[in-house]
PDB file of C-alpha atoms in Angstrom:
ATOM      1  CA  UNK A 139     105.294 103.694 131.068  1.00 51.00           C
ATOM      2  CA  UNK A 140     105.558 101.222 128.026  1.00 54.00           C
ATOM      3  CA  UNK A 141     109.058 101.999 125.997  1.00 55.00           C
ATOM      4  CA  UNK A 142     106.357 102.182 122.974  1.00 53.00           C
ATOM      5  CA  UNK A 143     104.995 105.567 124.302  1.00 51.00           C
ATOM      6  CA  UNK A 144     108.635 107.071 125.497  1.00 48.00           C
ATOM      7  CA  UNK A 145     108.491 111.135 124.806  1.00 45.00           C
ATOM      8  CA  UNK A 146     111.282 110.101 122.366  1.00 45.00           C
ATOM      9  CA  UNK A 147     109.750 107.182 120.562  1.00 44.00           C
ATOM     10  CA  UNK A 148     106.780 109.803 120.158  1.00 43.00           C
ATOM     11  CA  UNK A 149     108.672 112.413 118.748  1.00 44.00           C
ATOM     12  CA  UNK A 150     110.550 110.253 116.256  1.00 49.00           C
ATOM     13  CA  UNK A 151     106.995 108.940 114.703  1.00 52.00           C
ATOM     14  CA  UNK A 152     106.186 112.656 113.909  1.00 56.00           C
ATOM     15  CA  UNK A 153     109.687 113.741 112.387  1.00 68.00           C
ATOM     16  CA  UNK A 154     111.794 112.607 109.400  1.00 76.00           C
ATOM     17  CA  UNK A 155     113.870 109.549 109.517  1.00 76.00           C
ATOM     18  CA  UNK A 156     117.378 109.631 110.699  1.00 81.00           C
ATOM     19  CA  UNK A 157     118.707 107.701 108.482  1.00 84.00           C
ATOM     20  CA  UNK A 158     117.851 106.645 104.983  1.00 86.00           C
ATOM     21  CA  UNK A 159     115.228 104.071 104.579  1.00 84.00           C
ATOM     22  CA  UNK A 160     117.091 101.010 102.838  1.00 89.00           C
ATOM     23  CA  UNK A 161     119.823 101.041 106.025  1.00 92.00           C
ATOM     24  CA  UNK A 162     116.008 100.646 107.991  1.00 90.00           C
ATOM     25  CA  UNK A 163     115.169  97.735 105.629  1.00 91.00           C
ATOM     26  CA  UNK A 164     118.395  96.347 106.070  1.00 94.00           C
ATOM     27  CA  UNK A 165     118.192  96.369 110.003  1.00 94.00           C
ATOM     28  CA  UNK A 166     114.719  94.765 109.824  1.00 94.00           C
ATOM     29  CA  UNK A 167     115.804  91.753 107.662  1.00 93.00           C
ATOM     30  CA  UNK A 168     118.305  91.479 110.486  1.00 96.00           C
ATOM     31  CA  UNK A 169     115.846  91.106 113.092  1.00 96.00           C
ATOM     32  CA  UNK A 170     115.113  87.196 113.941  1.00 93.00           C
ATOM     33  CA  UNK A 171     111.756  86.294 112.860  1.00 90.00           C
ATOM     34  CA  UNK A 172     111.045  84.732 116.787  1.00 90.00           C
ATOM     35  CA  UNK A 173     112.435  88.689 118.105  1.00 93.00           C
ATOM     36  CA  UNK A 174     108.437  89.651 118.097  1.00 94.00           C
ATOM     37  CA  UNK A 175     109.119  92.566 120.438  1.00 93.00           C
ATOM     38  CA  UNK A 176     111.586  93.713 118.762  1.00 94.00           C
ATOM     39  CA  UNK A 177     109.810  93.927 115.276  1.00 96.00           C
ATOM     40  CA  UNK A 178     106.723  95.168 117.299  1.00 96.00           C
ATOM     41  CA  UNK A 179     108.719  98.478 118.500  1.00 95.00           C
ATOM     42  CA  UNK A 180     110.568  98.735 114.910  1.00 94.00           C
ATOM     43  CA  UNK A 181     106.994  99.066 113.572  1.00 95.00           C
ATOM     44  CA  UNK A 182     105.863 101.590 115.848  1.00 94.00           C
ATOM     45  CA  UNK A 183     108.680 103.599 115.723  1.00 91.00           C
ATOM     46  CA  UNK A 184     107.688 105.571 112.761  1.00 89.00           C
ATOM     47  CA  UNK A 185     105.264 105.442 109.937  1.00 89.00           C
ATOM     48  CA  UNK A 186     107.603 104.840 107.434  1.00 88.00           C
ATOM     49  CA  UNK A 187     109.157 101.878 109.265  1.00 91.00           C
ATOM     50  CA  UNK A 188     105.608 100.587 109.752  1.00 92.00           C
ATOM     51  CA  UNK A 189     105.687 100.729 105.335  1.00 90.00           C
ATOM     52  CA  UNK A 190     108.665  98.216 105.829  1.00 91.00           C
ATOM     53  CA  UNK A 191     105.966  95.865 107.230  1.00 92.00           C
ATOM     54  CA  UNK A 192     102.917  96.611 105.502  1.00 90.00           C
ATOM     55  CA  UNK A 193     103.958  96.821 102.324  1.00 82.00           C
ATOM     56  CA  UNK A 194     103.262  93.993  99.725  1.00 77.00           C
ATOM     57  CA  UNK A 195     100.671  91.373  99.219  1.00 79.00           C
ATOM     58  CA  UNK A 196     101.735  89.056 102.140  1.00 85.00           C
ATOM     59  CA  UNK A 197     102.216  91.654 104.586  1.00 87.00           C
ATOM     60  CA  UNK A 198     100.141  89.909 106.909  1.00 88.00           C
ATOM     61  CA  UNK A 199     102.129  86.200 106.398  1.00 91.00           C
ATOM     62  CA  UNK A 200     104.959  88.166 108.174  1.00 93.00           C
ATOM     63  CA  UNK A 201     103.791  88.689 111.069  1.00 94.00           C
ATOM     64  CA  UNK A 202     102.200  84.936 111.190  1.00 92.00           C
ATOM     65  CA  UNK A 203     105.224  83.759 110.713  1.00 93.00           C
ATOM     66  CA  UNK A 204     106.797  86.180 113.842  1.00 94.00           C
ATOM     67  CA  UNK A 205     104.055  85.090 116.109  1.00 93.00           C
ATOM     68  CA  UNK A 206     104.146  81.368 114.988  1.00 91.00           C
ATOM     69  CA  UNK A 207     108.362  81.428 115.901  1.00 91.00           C
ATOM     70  CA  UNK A 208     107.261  83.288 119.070  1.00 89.00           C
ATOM     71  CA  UNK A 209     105.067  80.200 120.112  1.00 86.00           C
ATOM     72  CA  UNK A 210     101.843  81.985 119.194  1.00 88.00           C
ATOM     73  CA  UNK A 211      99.084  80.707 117.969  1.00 83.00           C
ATOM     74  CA  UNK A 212      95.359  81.372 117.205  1.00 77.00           C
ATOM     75  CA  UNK A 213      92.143  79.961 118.363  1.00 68.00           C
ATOM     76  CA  UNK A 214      89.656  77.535 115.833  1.00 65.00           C
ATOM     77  CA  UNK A 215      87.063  80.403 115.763  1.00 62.00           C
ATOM     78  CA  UNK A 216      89.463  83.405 115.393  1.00 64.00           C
ATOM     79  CA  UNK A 217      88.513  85.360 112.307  1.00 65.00           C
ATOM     80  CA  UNK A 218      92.018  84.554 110.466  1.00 63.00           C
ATOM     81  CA  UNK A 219      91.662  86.250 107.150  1.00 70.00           C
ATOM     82  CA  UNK A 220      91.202  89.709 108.018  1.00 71.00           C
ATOM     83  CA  UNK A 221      94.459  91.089 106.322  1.00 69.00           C
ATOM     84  CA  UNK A 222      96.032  92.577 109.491  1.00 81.00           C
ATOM     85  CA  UNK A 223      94.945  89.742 112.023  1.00 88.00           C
ATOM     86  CA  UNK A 224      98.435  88.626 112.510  1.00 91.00           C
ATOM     87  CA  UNK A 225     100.171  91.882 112.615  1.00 93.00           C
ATOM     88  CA  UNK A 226      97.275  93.374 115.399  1.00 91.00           C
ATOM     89  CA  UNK A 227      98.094  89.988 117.461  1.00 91.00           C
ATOM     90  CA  UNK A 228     101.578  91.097 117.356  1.00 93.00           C
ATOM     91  CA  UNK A 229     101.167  94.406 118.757  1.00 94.00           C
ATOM     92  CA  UNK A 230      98.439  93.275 121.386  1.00 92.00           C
ATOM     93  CA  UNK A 231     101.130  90.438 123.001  1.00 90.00           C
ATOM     94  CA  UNK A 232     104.056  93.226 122.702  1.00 93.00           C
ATOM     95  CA  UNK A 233     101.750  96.010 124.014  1.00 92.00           C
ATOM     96  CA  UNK A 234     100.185  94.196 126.688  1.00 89.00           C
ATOM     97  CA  UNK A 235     102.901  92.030 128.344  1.00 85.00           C
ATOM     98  CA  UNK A 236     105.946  92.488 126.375  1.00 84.00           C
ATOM     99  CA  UNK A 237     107.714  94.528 128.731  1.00 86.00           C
ATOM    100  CA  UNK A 238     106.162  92.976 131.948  1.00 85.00           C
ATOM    101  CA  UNK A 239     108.506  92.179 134.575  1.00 83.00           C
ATOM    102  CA  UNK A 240     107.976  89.610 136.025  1.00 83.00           C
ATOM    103  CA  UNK A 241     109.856  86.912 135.541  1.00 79.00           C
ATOM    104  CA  UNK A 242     106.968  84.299 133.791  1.00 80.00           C
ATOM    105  CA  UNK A 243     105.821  87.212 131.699  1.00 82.00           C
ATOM    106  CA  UNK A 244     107.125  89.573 128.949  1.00 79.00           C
ATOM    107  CA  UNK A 245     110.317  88.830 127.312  1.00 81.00           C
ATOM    108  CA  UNK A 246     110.768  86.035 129.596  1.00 83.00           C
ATOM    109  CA  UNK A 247     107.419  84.330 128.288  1.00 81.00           C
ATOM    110  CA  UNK A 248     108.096  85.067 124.792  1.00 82.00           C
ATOM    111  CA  UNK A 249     111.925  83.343 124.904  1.00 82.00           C
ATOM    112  CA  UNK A 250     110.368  80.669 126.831  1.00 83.00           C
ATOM    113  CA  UNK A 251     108.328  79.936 123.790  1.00 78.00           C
ATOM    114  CA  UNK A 252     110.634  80.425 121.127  1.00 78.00           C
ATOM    115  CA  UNK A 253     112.696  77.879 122.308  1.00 80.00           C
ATOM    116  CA  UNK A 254     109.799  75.597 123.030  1.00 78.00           C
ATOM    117  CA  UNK A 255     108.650  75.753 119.711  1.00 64.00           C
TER     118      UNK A 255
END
């Protein structure tokens, strides 16, 4: 079972935050811009942490830029300007194969890339 659908991680997403929001924001500008999984499972954690990510006009430039310093790209005939393209490539990767483990996949794959790019 993914860590994304842990009984705990589910149970969080339904309650109240923790802690207050701004110490949230403040551990998300934290976060490396190449840590995709990382800001994938941040997002998912809760609703309001998903605002943290969503919110503004260039949500969606965000998570370009995470993919892009994660060594992933897009394809000449990918429909780029839908305004969560970036962000649903994001979760795909982390959801699919970021906890994979074997050792040419997952975490592995994605560090590989970061420092290949």
């Amino acid at each position: 079972m993914s860590p994304l659908h842990q009984p705990s991680c589910v149970a969080m997403r339904r309650g109240a935050l923790p802690l207050p929001l701004e110490l949230f924001l403040a551990f998300k500008d934290c976060i490396h811009f190449s840590d995709l999984r990382t800001h994938v499972c941040f997002y998912k954690a809760h609703s309001y942490l998903a605002a943290l990510y969503d919110g503004g006009e260039h949500a969606d430039k965000f998570w370009q830029r995470a993919c892009w310093y994660s060594g992933i790209g897009t394809l000449h005939r990918d429909d780029v300007h839908d305004l969560r393209y970036w962000r649903n490539i994001a979760i795909e990767v982390v959801e699919c194969d970021g906890f994979c483990a074997h050792p040419h996949c997952g975490e592995a794959l994605l560090e590989y890339n970061r420092e290949s790019a």
